[in-house]
PDB file of C-alpha atoms in Angstrom:
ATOM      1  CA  UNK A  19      93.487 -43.366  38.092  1.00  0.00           C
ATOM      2  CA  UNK A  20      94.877 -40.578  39.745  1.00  0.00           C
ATOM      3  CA  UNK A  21      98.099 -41.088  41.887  1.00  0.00           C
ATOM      4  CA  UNK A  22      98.526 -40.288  45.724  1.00  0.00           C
ATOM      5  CA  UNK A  23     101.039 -38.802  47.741  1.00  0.00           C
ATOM      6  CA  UNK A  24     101.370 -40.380  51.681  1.00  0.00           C
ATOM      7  CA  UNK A  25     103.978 -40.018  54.157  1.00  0.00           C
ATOM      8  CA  UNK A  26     106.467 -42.682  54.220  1.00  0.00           C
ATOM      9  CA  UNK A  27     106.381 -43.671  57.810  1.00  0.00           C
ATOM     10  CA  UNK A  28     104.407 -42.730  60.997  1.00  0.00           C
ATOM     11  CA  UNK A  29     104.258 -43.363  64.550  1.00  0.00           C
ATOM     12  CA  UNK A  30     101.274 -43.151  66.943  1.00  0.00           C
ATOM     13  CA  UNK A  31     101.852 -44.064  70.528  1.00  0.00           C
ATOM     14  CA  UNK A  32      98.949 -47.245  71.509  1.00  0.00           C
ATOM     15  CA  UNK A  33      95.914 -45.650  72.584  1.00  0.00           C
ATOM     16  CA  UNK A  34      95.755 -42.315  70.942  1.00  0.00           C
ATOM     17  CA  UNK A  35      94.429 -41.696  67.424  1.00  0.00           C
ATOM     18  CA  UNK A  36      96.450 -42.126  64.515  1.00  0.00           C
ATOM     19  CA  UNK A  37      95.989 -39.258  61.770  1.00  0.00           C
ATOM     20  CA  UNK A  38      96.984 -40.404  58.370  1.00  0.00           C
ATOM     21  CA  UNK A  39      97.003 -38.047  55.145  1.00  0.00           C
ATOM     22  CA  UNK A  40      96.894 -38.785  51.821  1.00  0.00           C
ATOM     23  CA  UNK A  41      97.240 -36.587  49.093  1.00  0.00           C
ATOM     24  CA  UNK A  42      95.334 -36.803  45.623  1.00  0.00           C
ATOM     25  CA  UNK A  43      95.094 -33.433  43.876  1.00  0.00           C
ATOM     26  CA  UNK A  44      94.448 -34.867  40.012  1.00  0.00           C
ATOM     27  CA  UNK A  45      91.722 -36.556  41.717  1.00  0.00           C
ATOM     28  CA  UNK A  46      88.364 -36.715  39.374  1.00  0.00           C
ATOM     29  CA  UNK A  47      84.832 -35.947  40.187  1.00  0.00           C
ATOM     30  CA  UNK A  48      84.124 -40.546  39.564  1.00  0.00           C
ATOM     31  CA  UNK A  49      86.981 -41.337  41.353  1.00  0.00           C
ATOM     32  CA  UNK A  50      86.460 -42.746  44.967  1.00  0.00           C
ATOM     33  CA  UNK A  51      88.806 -42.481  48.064  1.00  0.00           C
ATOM     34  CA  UNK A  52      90.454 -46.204  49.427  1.00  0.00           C
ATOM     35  CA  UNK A  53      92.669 -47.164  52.145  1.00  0.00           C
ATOM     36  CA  UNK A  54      93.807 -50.129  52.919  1.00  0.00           C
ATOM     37  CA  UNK A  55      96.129 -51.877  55.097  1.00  0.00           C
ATOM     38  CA  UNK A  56      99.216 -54.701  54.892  1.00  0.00           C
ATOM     39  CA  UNK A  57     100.510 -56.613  57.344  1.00  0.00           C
ATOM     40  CA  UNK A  58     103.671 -58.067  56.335  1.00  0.00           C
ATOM     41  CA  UNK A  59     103.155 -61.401  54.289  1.00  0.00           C
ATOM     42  CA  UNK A  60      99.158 -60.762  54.728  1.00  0.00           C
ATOM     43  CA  UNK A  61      97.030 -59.936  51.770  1.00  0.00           C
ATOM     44  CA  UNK A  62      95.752 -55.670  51.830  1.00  0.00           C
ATOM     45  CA  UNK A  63      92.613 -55.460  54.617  1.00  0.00           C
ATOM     46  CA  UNK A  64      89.943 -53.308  52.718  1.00  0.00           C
ATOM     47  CA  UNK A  65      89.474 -50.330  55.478  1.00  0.00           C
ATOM     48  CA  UNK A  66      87.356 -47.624  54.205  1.00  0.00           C
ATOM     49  CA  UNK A  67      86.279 -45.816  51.121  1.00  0.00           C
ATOM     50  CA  UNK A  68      84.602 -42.339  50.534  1.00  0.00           C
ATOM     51  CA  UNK A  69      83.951 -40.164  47.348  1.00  0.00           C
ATOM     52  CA  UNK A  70      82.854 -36.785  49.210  1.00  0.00           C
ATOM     53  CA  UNK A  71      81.425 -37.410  52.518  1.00  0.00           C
ATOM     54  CA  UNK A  72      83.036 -37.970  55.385  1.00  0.00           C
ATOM     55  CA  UNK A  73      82.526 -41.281  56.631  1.00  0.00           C
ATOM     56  CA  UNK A  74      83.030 -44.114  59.810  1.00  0.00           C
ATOM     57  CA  UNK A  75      82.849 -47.757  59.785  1.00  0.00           C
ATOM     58  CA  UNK A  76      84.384 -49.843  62.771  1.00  0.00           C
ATOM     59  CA  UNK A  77      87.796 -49.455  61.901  1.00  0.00           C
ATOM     60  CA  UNK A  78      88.052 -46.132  61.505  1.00  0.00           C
ATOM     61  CA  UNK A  79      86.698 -43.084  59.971  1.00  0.00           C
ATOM     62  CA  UNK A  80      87.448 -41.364  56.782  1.00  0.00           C
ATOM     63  CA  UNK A  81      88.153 -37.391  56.543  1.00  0.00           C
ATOM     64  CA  UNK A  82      87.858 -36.122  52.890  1.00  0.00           C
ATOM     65  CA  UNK A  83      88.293 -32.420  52.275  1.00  0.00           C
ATOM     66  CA  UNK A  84      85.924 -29.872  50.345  1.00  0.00           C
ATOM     67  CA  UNK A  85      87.617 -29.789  47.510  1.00  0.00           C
ATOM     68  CA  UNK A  86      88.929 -33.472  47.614  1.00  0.00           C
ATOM     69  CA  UNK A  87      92.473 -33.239  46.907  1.00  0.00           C
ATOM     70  CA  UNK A  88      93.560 -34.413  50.103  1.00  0.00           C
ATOM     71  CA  UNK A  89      92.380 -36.964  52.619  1.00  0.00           C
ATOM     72  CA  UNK A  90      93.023 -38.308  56.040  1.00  0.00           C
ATOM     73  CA  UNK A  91      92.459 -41.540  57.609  1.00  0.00           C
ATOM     74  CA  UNK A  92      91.930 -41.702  61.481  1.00  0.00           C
ATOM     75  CA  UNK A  93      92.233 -44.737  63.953  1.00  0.00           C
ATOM     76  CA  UNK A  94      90.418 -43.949  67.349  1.00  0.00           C
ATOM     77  CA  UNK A  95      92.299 -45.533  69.028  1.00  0.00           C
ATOM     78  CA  UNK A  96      95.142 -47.174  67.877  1.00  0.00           C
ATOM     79  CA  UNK A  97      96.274 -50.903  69.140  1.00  0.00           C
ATOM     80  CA  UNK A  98      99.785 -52.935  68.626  1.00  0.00           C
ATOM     81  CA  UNK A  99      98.041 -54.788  65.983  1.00  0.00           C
ATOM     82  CA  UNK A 100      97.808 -51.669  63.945  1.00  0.00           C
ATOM     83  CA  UNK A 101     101.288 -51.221  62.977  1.00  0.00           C
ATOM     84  CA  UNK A 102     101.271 -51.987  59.299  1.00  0.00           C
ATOM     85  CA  UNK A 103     101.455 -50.615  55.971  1.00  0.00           C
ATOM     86  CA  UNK A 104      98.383 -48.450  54.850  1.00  0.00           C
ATOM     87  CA  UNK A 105      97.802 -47.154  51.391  1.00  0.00           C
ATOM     88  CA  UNK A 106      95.637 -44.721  49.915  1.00  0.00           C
ATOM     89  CA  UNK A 107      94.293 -45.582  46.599  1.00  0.00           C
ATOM     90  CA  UNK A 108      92.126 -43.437  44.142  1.00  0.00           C
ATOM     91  CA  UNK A 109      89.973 -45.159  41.330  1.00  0.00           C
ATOM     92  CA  UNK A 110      87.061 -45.029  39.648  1.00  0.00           C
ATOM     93  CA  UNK A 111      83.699 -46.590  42.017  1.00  0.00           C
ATOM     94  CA  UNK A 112      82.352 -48.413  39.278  1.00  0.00           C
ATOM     95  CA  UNK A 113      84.790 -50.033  37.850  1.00  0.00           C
ATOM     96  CA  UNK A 114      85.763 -53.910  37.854  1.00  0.00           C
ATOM     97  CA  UNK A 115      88.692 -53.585  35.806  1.00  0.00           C
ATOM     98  CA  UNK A 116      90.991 -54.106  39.082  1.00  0.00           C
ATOM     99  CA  UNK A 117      93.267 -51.235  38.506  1.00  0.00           C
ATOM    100  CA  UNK A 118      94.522 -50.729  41.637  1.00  0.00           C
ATOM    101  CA  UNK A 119      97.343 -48.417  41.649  1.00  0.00           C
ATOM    102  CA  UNK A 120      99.446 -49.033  45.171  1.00  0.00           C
ATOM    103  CA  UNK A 121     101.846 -46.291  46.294  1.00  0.00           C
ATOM    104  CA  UNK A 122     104.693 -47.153  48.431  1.00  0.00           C
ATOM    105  CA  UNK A 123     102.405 -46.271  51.457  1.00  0.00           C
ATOM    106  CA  UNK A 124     102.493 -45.586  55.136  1.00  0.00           C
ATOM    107  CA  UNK A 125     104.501 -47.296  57.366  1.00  0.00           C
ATOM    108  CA  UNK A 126     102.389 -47.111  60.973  1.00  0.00           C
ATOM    109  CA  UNK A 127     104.714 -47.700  64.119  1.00  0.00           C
ATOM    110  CA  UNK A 128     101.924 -48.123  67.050  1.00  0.00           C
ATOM    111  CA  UNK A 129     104.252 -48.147  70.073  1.00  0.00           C
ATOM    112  CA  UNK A 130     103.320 -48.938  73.763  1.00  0.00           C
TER     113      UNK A 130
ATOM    114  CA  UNK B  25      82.115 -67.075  57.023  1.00  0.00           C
ATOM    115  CA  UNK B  26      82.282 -65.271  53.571  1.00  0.00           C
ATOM    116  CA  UNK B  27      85.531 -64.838  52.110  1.00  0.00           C
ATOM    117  CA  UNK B  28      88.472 -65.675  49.918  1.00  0.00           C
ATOM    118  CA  UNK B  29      91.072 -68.655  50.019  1.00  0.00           C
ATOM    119  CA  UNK B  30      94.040 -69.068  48.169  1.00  0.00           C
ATOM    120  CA  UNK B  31      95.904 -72.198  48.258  1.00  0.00           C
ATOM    121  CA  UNK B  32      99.049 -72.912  48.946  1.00  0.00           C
ATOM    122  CA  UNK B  33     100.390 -70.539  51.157  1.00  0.00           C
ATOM    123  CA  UNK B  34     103.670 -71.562  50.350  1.00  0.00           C
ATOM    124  CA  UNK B  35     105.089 -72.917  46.969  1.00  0.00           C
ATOM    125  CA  UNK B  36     108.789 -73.836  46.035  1.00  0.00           C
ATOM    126  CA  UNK B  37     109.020 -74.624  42.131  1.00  0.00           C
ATOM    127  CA  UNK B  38     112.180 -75.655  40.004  1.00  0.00           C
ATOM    128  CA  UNK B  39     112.780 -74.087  37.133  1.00  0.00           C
ATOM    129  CA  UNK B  40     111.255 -74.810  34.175  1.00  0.00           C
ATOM    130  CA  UNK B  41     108.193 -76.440  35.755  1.00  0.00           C
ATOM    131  CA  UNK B  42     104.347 -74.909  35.443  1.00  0.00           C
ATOM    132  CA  UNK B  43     102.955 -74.230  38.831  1.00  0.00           C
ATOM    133  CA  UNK B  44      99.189 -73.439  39.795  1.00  0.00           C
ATOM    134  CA  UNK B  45      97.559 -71.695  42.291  1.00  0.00           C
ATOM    135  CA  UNK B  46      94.180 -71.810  43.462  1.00  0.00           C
ATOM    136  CA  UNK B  47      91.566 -68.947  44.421  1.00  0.00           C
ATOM    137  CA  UNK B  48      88.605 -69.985  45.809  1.00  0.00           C
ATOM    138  CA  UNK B  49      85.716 -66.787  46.975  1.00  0.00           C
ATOM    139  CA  UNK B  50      82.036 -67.726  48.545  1.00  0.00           C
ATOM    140  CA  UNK B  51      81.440 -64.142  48.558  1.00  0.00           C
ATOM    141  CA  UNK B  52      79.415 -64.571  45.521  1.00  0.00           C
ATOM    142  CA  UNK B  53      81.452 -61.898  43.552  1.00  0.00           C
ATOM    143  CA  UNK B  54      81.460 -61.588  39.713  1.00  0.00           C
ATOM    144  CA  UNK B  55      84.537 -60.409  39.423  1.00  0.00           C
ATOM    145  CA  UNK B  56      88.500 -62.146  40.068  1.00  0.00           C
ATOM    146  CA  UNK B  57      91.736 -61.057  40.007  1.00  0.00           C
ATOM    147  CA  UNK B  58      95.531 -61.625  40.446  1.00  0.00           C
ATOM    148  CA  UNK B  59      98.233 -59.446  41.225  1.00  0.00           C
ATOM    149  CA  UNK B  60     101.690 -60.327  42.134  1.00  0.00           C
ATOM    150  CA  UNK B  61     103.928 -58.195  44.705  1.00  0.00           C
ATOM    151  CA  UNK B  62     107.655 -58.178  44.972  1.00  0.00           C
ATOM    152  CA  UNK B  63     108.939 -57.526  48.062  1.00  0.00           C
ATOM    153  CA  UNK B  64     109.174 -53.420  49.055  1.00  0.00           C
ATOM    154  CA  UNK B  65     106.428 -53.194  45.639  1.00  0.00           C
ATOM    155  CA  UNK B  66     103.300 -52.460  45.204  1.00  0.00           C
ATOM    156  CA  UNK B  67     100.741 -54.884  42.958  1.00  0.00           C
ATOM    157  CA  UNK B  68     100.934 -55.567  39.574  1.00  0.00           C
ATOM    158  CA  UNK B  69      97.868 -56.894  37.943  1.00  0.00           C
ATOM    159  CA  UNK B  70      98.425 -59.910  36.315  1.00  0.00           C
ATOM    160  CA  UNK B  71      94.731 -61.128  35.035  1.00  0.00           C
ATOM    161  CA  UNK B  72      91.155 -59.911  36.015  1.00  0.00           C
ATOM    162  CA  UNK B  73      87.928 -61.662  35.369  1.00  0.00           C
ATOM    163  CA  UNK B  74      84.477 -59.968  35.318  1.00  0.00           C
ATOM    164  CA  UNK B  75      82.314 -62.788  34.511  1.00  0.00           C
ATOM    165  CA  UNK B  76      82.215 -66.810  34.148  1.00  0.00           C
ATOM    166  CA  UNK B  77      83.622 -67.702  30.759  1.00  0.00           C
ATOM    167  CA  UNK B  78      85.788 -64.550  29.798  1.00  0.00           C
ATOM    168  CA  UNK B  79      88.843 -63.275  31.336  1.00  0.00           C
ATOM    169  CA  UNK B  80      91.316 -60.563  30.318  1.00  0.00           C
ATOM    170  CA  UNK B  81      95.512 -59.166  30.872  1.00  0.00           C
ATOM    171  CA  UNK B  82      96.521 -57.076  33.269  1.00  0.00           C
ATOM    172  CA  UNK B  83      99.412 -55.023  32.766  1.00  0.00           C
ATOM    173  CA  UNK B  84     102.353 -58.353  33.747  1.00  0.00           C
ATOM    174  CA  UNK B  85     100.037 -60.999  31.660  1.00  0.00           C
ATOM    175  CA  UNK B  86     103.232 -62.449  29.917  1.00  0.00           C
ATOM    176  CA  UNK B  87     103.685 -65.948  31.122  1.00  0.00           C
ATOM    177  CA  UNK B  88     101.251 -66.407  32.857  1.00  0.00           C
ATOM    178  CA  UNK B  89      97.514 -68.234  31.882  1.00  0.00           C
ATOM    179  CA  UNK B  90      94.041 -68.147  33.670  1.00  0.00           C
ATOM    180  CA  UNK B  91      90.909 -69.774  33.757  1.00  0.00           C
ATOM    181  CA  UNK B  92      87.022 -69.015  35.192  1.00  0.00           C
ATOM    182  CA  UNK B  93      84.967 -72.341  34.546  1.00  0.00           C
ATOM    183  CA  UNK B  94      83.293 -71.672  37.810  1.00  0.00           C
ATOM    184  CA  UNK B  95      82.127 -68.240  39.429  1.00  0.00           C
ATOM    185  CA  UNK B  96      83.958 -68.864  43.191  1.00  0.00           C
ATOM    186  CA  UNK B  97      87.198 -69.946  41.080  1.00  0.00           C
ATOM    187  CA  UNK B  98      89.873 -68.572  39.542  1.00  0.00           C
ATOM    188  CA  UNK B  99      93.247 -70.701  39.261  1.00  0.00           C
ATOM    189  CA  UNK B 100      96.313 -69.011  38.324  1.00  0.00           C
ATOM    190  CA  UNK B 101      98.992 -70.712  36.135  1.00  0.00           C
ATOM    191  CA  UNK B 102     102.745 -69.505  36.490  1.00  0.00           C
ATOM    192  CA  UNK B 103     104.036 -71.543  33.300  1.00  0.00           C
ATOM    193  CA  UNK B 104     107.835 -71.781  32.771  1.00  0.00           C
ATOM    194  CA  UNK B 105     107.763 -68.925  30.464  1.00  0.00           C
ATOM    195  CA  UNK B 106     107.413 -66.407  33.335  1.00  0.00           C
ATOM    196  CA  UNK B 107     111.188 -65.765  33.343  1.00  0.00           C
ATOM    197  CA  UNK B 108     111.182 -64.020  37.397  1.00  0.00           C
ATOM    198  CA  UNK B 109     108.333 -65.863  39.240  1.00  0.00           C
ATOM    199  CA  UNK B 110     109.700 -65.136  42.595  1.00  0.00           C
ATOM    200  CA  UNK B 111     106.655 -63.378  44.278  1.00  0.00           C
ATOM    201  CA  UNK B 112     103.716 -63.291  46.538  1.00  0.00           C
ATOM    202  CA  UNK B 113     100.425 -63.535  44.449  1.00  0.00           C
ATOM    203  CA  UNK B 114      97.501 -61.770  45.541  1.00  0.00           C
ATOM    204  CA  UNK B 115      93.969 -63.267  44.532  1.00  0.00           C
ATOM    205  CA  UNK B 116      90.796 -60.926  44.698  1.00  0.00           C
ATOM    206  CA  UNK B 117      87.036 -60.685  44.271  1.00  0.00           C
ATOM    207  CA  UNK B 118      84.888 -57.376  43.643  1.00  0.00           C
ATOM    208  CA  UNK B 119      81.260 -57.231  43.683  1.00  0.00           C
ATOM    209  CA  UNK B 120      78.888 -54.624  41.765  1.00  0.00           C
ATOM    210  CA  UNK B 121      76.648 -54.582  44.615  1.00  0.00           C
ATOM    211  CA  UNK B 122      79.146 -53.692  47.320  1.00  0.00           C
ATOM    212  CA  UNK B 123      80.508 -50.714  44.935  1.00  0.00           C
ATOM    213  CA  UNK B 124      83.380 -52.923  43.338  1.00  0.00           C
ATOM    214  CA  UNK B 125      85.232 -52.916  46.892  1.00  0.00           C
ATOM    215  CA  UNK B 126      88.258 -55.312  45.963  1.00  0.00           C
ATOM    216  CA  UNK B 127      88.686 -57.691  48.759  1.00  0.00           C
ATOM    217  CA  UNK B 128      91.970 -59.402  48.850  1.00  0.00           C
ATOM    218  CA  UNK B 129      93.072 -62.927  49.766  1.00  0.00           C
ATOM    219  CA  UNK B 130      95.905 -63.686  52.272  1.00  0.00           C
ATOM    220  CA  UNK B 131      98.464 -64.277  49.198  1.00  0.00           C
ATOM    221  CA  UNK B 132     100.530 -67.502  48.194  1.00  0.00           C
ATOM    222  CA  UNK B 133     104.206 -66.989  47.865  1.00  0.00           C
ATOM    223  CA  UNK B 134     106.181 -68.783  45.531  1.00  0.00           C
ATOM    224  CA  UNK B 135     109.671 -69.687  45.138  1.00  0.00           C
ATOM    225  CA  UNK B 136     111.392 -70.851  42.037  1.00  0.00           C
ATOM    226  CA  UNK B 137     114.460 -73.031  43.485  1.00  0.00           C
TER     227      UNK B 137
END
């Protein structure tokens, strides 16, 4: 799986929209875009996944680049309850191996 | 609601003693796994199993034993051969049908005292 490169810590005042990029240049043509969030002593929260498309669930929506070696994750709107640790995680759609290769992530600081 | 449980939440073990922890999904998923996470880390897959019956290692296997009897479970033994057992475990499920999405549990930490 390829590896990603994210920002180690962000802040995002509460309210505005939270921008977070991830980049994965080795990415390959199966491999599939995740984020995911941690809250500190919480299992990950699945967010979003894409593998060319941009796309928007209820959490947030998912901003993939043309040539797919870089992403970017956007909350609408962030809340307090944001603040956590988000990764960006490349692997293959298909598989059910588990690989899951974390990073050392993205700290989000949503401040009031 | 669908989901995953993992029981206990917390765990305090003396040395030399097996422990085991359960994982419980009703999200009728084919697929299990554990991970363990040190603190500041990321996760380390310990054991993943795609189907009833059959299980495989993960890349921290080493003292450590699973078992799938039963779709929804997947109980994790840390046996007294895992030398630094100190972690939060992760259990999760993955589904063919919702494109192998790994959904995680809330984690059990354990302490070896």
């Amino acid at each position: 799986d390829a590896k990603t490169t994210q920002p180690p810590s962000m802040d995002c005042a509460e309210g505005r929209a939270a921008n977070l990029p991830c980049n994965h240049s080795t990415i390959s043509g199966n491999e599939y875009v995740y984020w995911y969030r941690q809250i500190h002593s919480q299992g990950p929260q699945y967010i979003i996944h894409g593998l060319k498309n941009n796309e928007t669930n209820e959490m947030a929506s998912l901003i993939i680049t043309e040539d797919r070696k870089s992403s970017t994750l956007i909350l609408p709107h962030a809340t307090l309850r944001d603040t956590a640790v988000y990764y960006c995680i490349v692997r293959v759609g298909s598989s059910n191996t588990g690989k899951l290769i974390f990073g050392q992530g993205t700290t989000l600081q949503v401040k009031p | 609601d669908g989901g995953i449980t993992q029981s206990p939440k917390y765990l305090f073990r003396k040395e030399g003693q097996n422990v085991t922890l359960s994982c419980e999904q009703n999200l009728n998923h084919d697929a299990m796994y554990w991970y363990r996470q040190d603190p500041g880390q990321g996760l380390r897959l310990i054991y993943y199993s795609q189907i009833v019956n059959d299980f495989q290692k993960g890349d921290i296997a080493e003292g450590y034993s699973v078992s799938r009897e039963k779709k929804e479970s997947f109980p994790l033994t840390v046996t007294s051969a895992q030398k630094n057992p100190t972690a939060f475990y992760l259990c999760a499920s993955s589904d063919w049908y919702s494109g192998n999405t790994i959904y995680f549990g809330e984690g059990s930490w354990l302490t070896v005292v």
